[in-house]
Each structure stands twice: as structure tokens, then as C-alpha cells.
Short mmCIF file of C-alpha atoms (C1' of nucleotides) in Angstrom, two decimals:
data_model
loop_
_atom_site.label_atom_id
_atom_site.label_comp_id
_atom_site.label_asym_id
_atom_site.label_seq_id
_atom_site.Cartn_x
_atom_site.Cartn_y
_atom_site.Cartn_z
CA MET A 1273 -30.15 -11.67 7.66
CA ALA A 1274 -31.27 -8.58 9.27
CA SER A 1275 -33.08 -7.64 6.11
CA GLU A 1276 -33.11 -7.89 2.02
CA LEU A 1277 -31.01 -6.87 0.13
CA THR A 1278 -32.95 -4.45 -1.81
CA GLU A 1279 -34.23 -2.29 1.64
CA THR A 1280 -31.56 -0.31 3.11
CA GLY A 1281 -31.94 -2.11 6.89
CA PHE A 1282 -29.52 -4.76 5.07
CA PHE A 1283 -26.88 -2.02 4.40
CA ASP A 1284 -27.36 0.34 7.61
CA ARG A 1285 -25.75 -1.59 10.24
CA ARG A 1286 -22.04 -2.14 11.24
CA ALA A 1287 -20.12 -2.69 8.11
CA GLU A 1288 -18.06 -5.77 9.80
CA ASN A 1289 -21.97 -7.99 9.65
CA VAL A 1290 -22.33 -6.01 6.22
CA ALA A 1291 -19.48 -7.32 4.94
CA ARG A 1292 -20.07 -11.02 6.20
CA ASP A 1293 -23.51 -10.71 4.54
CA LEU A 1294 -22.83 -10.03 1.20
CA LEU A 1295 -20.53 -13.21 0.55
CA GLY A 1296 -22.21 -15.64 -1.84
CA VAL A 1297 -24.47 -12.61 -2.95
CA THR A 1298 -24.42 -11.73 -6.69
CA LEU A 1299 -23.63 -8.42 -7.72
CA GLY A 1300 -25.31 -7.31 -10.99
CA PHE A 1301 -24.13 -3.93 -12.91
CA CYS A 1302 -25.49 -3.51 -16.82
CA GLY A 1303 -26.06 -7.04 -17.38
CA VAL A 1304 -22.40 -8.01 -15.93
CA GLY A 1305 -21.49 -9.27 -12.50
CA GLY A 1306 -20.92 -12.45 -10.25
CA VAL A 1307 -20.58 -13.56 -7.09
CA ILE A 1308 -18.68 -11.56 -4.23
CA VAL A 1309 -15.80 -13.84 -2.85
CA GLU A 1310 -14.17 -11.00 -0.82
CA THR A 1311 -14.98 -7.83 1.26
CA GLU A 1312 -12.94 -5.63 3.64
CA ALA A 1313 -14.84 -3.46 6.44
CA TYR A 1314 -14.12 0.00 7.45
CA HIS A 1315 -15.75 1.80 9.76
CA ARG A 1316 -16.37 5.41 11.25
CA ASP A 1317 -13.85 5.65 13.70
CA ASP A 1318 -10.96 3.42 11.54
CA PRO A 1319 -7.77 4.80 11.37
CA ALA A 1320 -7.43 2.54 7.50
CA SER A 1321 -10.65 4.22 6.76
CA HIS A 1322 -11.43 7.19 4.60
CA SER A 1323 -13.61 8.53 6.67
CA TYR A 1324 -11.50 8.77 9.96
CA ARG A 1325 -11.05 12.14 9.42
CA GLY A 1326 -14.35 13.11 8.88
CA GLN A 1327 -16.22 13.59 5.72
CA THR A 1328 -14.51 15.61 2.60
CA PRO A 1329 -15.60 16.13 -0.88
CA ARG A 1330 -13.99 12.47 -2.38
CA ASN A 1331 -15.70 10.46 1.02
CA ALA A 1332 -19.27 12.30 0.88
CA ALA A 1333 -20.80 9.37 -0.35
CA MET A 1334 -19.44 7.46 3.23
CA PHE A 1335 -21.92 9.93 5.44
CA GLY A 1336 -24.76 9.90 3.04
CA PRO A 1337 -27.85 7.20 2.82
CA ALA A 1338 -26.93 3.78 3.50
CA GLY A 1339 -27.21 1.36 0.54
CA ARG A 1340 -25.25 3.50 -2.35
CA ALA A 1341 -22.22 2.71 -3.79
CA TYR A 1342 -19.04 4.71 -2.63
CA VAL A 1343 -16.11 5.08 -5.42
CA TYR A 1344 -12.81 6.12 -5.42
CA ARG A 1345 -9.77 6.55 -7.72
CA SER A 1346 -6.69 4.12 -6.15
CA TYR A 1347 -3.05 5.40 -6.63
CA GLY A 1348 -4.46 7.52 -9.61
CA MET A 1349 -5.62 5.29 -12.03
CA HIS A 1350 -8.08 2.07 -11.24
CA TRP A 1351 -11.49 2.37 -9.31
CA CYS A 1352 -12.40 0.93 -6.40
CA LEU A 1353 -16.26 -0.16 -5.35
CA ASN A 1354 -17.50 -0.01 -1.81
CA MET A 1355 -21.06 -0.15 -0.23
CA VAL A 1356 -21.91 2.31 2.28
CA CYS A 1357 -23.36 0.94 5.30
CA GLN A 1358 -23.87 2.99 9.12
CA PRO A 1359 -22.97 6.44 8.43
CA GLY A 1360 -19.24 6.37 7.73
CA SER A 1361 -18.67 3.11 6.85
CA ALA A 1362 -18.28 1.08 4.09
CA VAL A 1363 -17.91 -2.69 2.82
CA LEU A 1364 -14.63 -2.08 0.06
CA ILE A 1365 -16.09 -5.23 -2.77
CA ARG A 1366 -12.78 -7.00 -3.56
CA ALA A 1367 -13.62 -9.88 -5.67
CA LEU A 1368 -16.20 -11.68 -7.54
CA ALA A 1369 -16.34 -15.00 -9.29
CA PRO A 1370 -17.96 -13.78 -12.54
CA THR A 1371 -20.74 -15.50 -13.85
CA LEU A 1372 -22.85 -12.06 -15.74
CA GLY A 1373 -21.70 -11.56 -19.01
CA LEU A 1374 -18.24 -13.02 -19.12
CA GLU A 1375 -18.55 -12.51 -22.65
CA VAL A 1376 -18.53 -8.45 -22.13
CA MET A 1377 -16.10 -8.29 -19.28
CA ARG A 1378 -13.35 -10.75 -21.20
CA ALA A 1379 -13.37 -7.75 -23.67
CA ARG A 1380 -13.01 -5.42 -21.34
CA ARG A 1381 -10.08 -7.00 -19.66
CA GLY A 1382 -8.41 -8.27 -23.13
CA GLY A 1383 -7.97 -12.04 -22.63
CA LEU A 1384 -7.31 -11.58 -18.63
CA ALA A 1385 -7.54 -15.63 -17.23
CA ASP A 1386 -11.47 -15.51 -15.99
CA ARG A 1387 -9.77 -16.27 -12.76
CA LEU A 1388 -8.60 -12.90 -12.06
CA LEU A 1389 -11.08 -11.16 -13.99
CA CYS A 1390 -12.66 -10.10 -11.19
CA SER A 1391 -9.60 -11.19 -8.21
CA GLY A 1392 -9.56 -7.47 -6.98
CA PRO A 1393 -10.87 -4.02 -6.05
CA GLY A 1394 -9.48 -2.29 -9.19
CA ARG A 1395 -10.13 -5.36 -11.40
CA LEU A 1396 -13.90 -5.88 -10.78
CA ALA A 1397 -14.53 -2.73 -11.35
CA ALA A 1398 -12.76 -2.26 -14.59
CA ALA A 1399 -14.69 -5.71 -15.54
CA LEU A 1400 -17.67 -4.22 -14.54
CA GLY A 1401 -17.26 -0.47 -16.14
CA VAL A 1402 -17.91 0.87 -12.09
CA THR A 1403 -16.05 4.29 -12.07
CA GLY A 1404 -16.37 7.65 -10.57
CA ALA A 1405 -20.05 8.19 -12.09
CA GLU A 1406 -21.72 5.18 -9.79
CA ASP A 1407 -20.20 7.13 -7.17
CA GLY A 1408 -23.36 7.53 -4.54
CA ALA A 1409 -25.33 5.56 -6.56
CA ASP A 1410 -28.09 3.60 -5.56
CA ILE A 1411 -27.00 0.01 -5.52
CA MET A 1412 -30.47 -1.41 -4.60
CA GLN A 1413 -32.07 -0.17 -7.65
CA PRO A 1414 -30.66 -0.64 -11.84
CA PRO A 1415 -28.22 -0.85 -13.40
CA PHE A 1416 -27.19 -2.84 -10.13
CA ARG A 1417 -28.76 -5.73 -9.82
CA LEU A 1418 -27.89 -8.24 -5.61
CA GLU A 1419 -29.40 -11.22 -5.68
CA PRO A 1420 -29.71 -13.12 -2.60
CA ARG A 1421 -27.34 -15.92 -1.87
CA PRO A 1422 -28.47 -19.21 -2.17
CA ARG A 1423 -27.14 -20.23 1.44
CA GLU A 1424 -24.90 -19.57 3.84
CA PRO A 1425 -20.78 -19.56 2.34
CA ASP A 1426 -18.41 -20.83 4.29
CA ILE A 1427 -16.55 -17.81 5.58
CA VAL A 1428 -12.99 -17.41 6.98
CA ALA A 1429 -11.66 -13.59 7.84
CA GLY A 1430 -8.11 -12.56 8.10
CA ALA A 1431 -6.10 -8.88 7.78
CA ARG A 1432 -7.26 -6.04 5.68
CA ILE A 1433 -4.70 -6.03 2.39
CA GLY A 1434 -2.54 -2.95 1.26
CA ILE A 1435 -3.20 -0.19 4.44
CA THR A 1436 -0.61 0.89 6.60
CA LYS A 1437 -3.31 1.60 9.62
CA ALA A 1438 -5.10 -0.92 12.24
CA VAL A 1439 -3.63 -3.49 10.15
CA ASP A 1440 -3.98 -5.78 13.03
CA GLU A 1441 -8.02 -6.04 12.66
CA LEU A 1442 -9.37 -9.15 10.91
CA LEU A 1443 -12.06 -7.11 8.84
CA ARG A 1444 -11.27 -9.06 5.66
CA PHE A 1445 -13.48 -11.42 4.88
CA GLY A 1446 -14.12 -14.40 1.74
CA VAL A 1447 -15.17 -17.56 0.66
CA ARG A 1448 -13.60 -19.86 2.02
CA GLY A 1449 -11.39 -21.32 -0.86
CA SER A 1450 -13.06 -19.54 -3.98
CA PRO A 1451 -9.79 -19.31 -6.90
CA HIS A 1452 -11.42 -16.03 -7.34
CA LEU A 1453 -9.81 -14.17 -4.35
CA SER A 1454 -7.25 -11.20 -4.58
CA LYS A 1455 -5.36 -12.87 -2.39
CA PRO A 1456 -4.93 -16.21 -0.07
CA PHE A 1457 -5.78 -16.40 3.59
CA ARG A 1458 -3.57 -17.52 6.00
"C1'" DC B 1141 0.05 27.07 -1.89
"C1'" DC B 1142 3.13 22.28 -1.85
"C1'" DC B 1143 3.34 18.09 -2.17
"C1'" DA B 1144 4.33 12.85 0.48
"C1'" DG B 1145 1.66 9.23 -0.28
"C1'" DG B 1146 -1.91 6.12 -1.13
"C1'" DA B 1147 -8.30 0.41 0.00
"C1'" DT B 1148 -3.46 -1.42 -6.78
"C1'" DT B 1149 -2.05 -4.10 -10.72
"C1'" DG B 1150 0.89 -5.33 -14.13
"C1'" DA B 1151 6.01 -5.23 -16.53
"C1'" DC B 1152 10.11 -7.04 -15.23
"C1'" DT B 1153 14.61 -9.76 -12.74
"C1'" DG C 1169 11.04 -11.06 -5.81
"C1'" DT C 1170 10.46 -5.41 -6.87
"C1'" DC C 1171 9.04 -1.51 -8.80
"C1'" DA C 1172 7.19 2.45 -11.46
"C1'" DA C 1173 2.52 4.02 -13.05
"C1'" DT C 1174 -0.42 8.39 -12.42
"C1'" DC C 1175 -3.30 11.84 -10.05
"C1'" DC C 1176 -5.85 13.76 -6.89
"C1'" DT C 1177 -6.59 14.31 -1.49
"C1'" DG C 1178 -5.64 16.13 2.21
"C1'" DG C 1179 -2.25 17.72 5.93
"C1'" DG C 1180 0.94 20.59 7.07
"C1'" DA C 1181 2.68 25.06 6.31
#
DNA sequence: CCCAGGATTGACT
DNA sequence: GTCAATCCTGGGA
């Protein structure tokens, strides 16, 4: 790994590499969170990326410093959390294996099964309590917390989900065999 | 200014 | 499997 999780250098790299290196890392936010098991990379010159057509008010965080959060509203009702990498690129956090503050997250999600608690970008943000208020926030500082992974997990790559452009790129990454993936890899 | 469509989810057939 | 919910962005006129 290029540098420590608490240094900008970790994030100021190609999103694809950061997406792989985030698997197995524990993400905490206000006492809740879990182990990152699924990510997707979005690049500056990527037709599927929000940054593809340049900077706008919504995607401004993607063009700011690396190591910040880019949070956007999806389908008018869900929040999705990204970590900003090199300018105009970011990693979408798609799933966690919940480990921190389980009771709080369960209560927030009204009895949703633990396996589904953080399995999907919208579910994960809802369980953690991440909203647009966190857009642009420094994820290397509280209330965010990042804990290094104990070892490199067995990584699977696949096509990204829910997009209509650049569908062939294998920019979705997951921890092989995790029961918390938002969808299986094939 | 207008309006089609989206990096999703959950309910329902 | 299908489909509506919901809102706001941004491209095009």
C-alpha cells in the first residue's frame, strides 16, 4: 500500500488502486461502521462518472482535495458515500460487513437483517447516518475513522452496477465470498 | 426555462 | 421477475 490511511497520499492515487486497497479496511463514522467489502472506482475521463462533464456544484467535492467525502443523492431518496482520489475521481463505497455500533444501525434500519444492513451504497449510508451534510468532509478526521486492514483480502473484480455507460470496465471490487456484497460477482 | 433520467431500494406479482 | 417512489441535476432549447 502506498501510504498510511490517515495520509492524503493514500487517496491521491488512481481511484482503481484506492478501491482495491480499501477492501478490508474498517470504516467508522460516529461510532458505527464496519469492514469495507465492496467498492467501485470512477475516473475523471469515465463516461459513467459524475465528473465526466466537468465540475458542477453537485460534484465539486470530486475536484477538491483527496481524502474527502463526496456524498450525492441517488434517485432522489438515497445518499451514497464516495472517497475522493485524484482530481475528478472517487471510490464509491458499496458495502460493509457491519461491526461497529450494530444496535444503533439496526435501530436506524428498523429490523433489516444484519446481512443487508450495509449491503448497498444507499443502505450503508442510511445505516451509518451519512448524508449530504458530510459532502466535502475530511474522512481522515473524526467523526470518520479508518483502521488499516490486518491483511490483504482475496479480491474479486467485476463490472460496475447500476450504470449504463462504460459497462465493460471491471472497476467493481469485492472481498471474495463475503456475505455482505450488494450483489454477487460473476 | 423545461424535463428526461439517474453510481437504488423495497414492495409487489 | 417487474416497477414505482422521489427529487434534483444538468443538458438542451
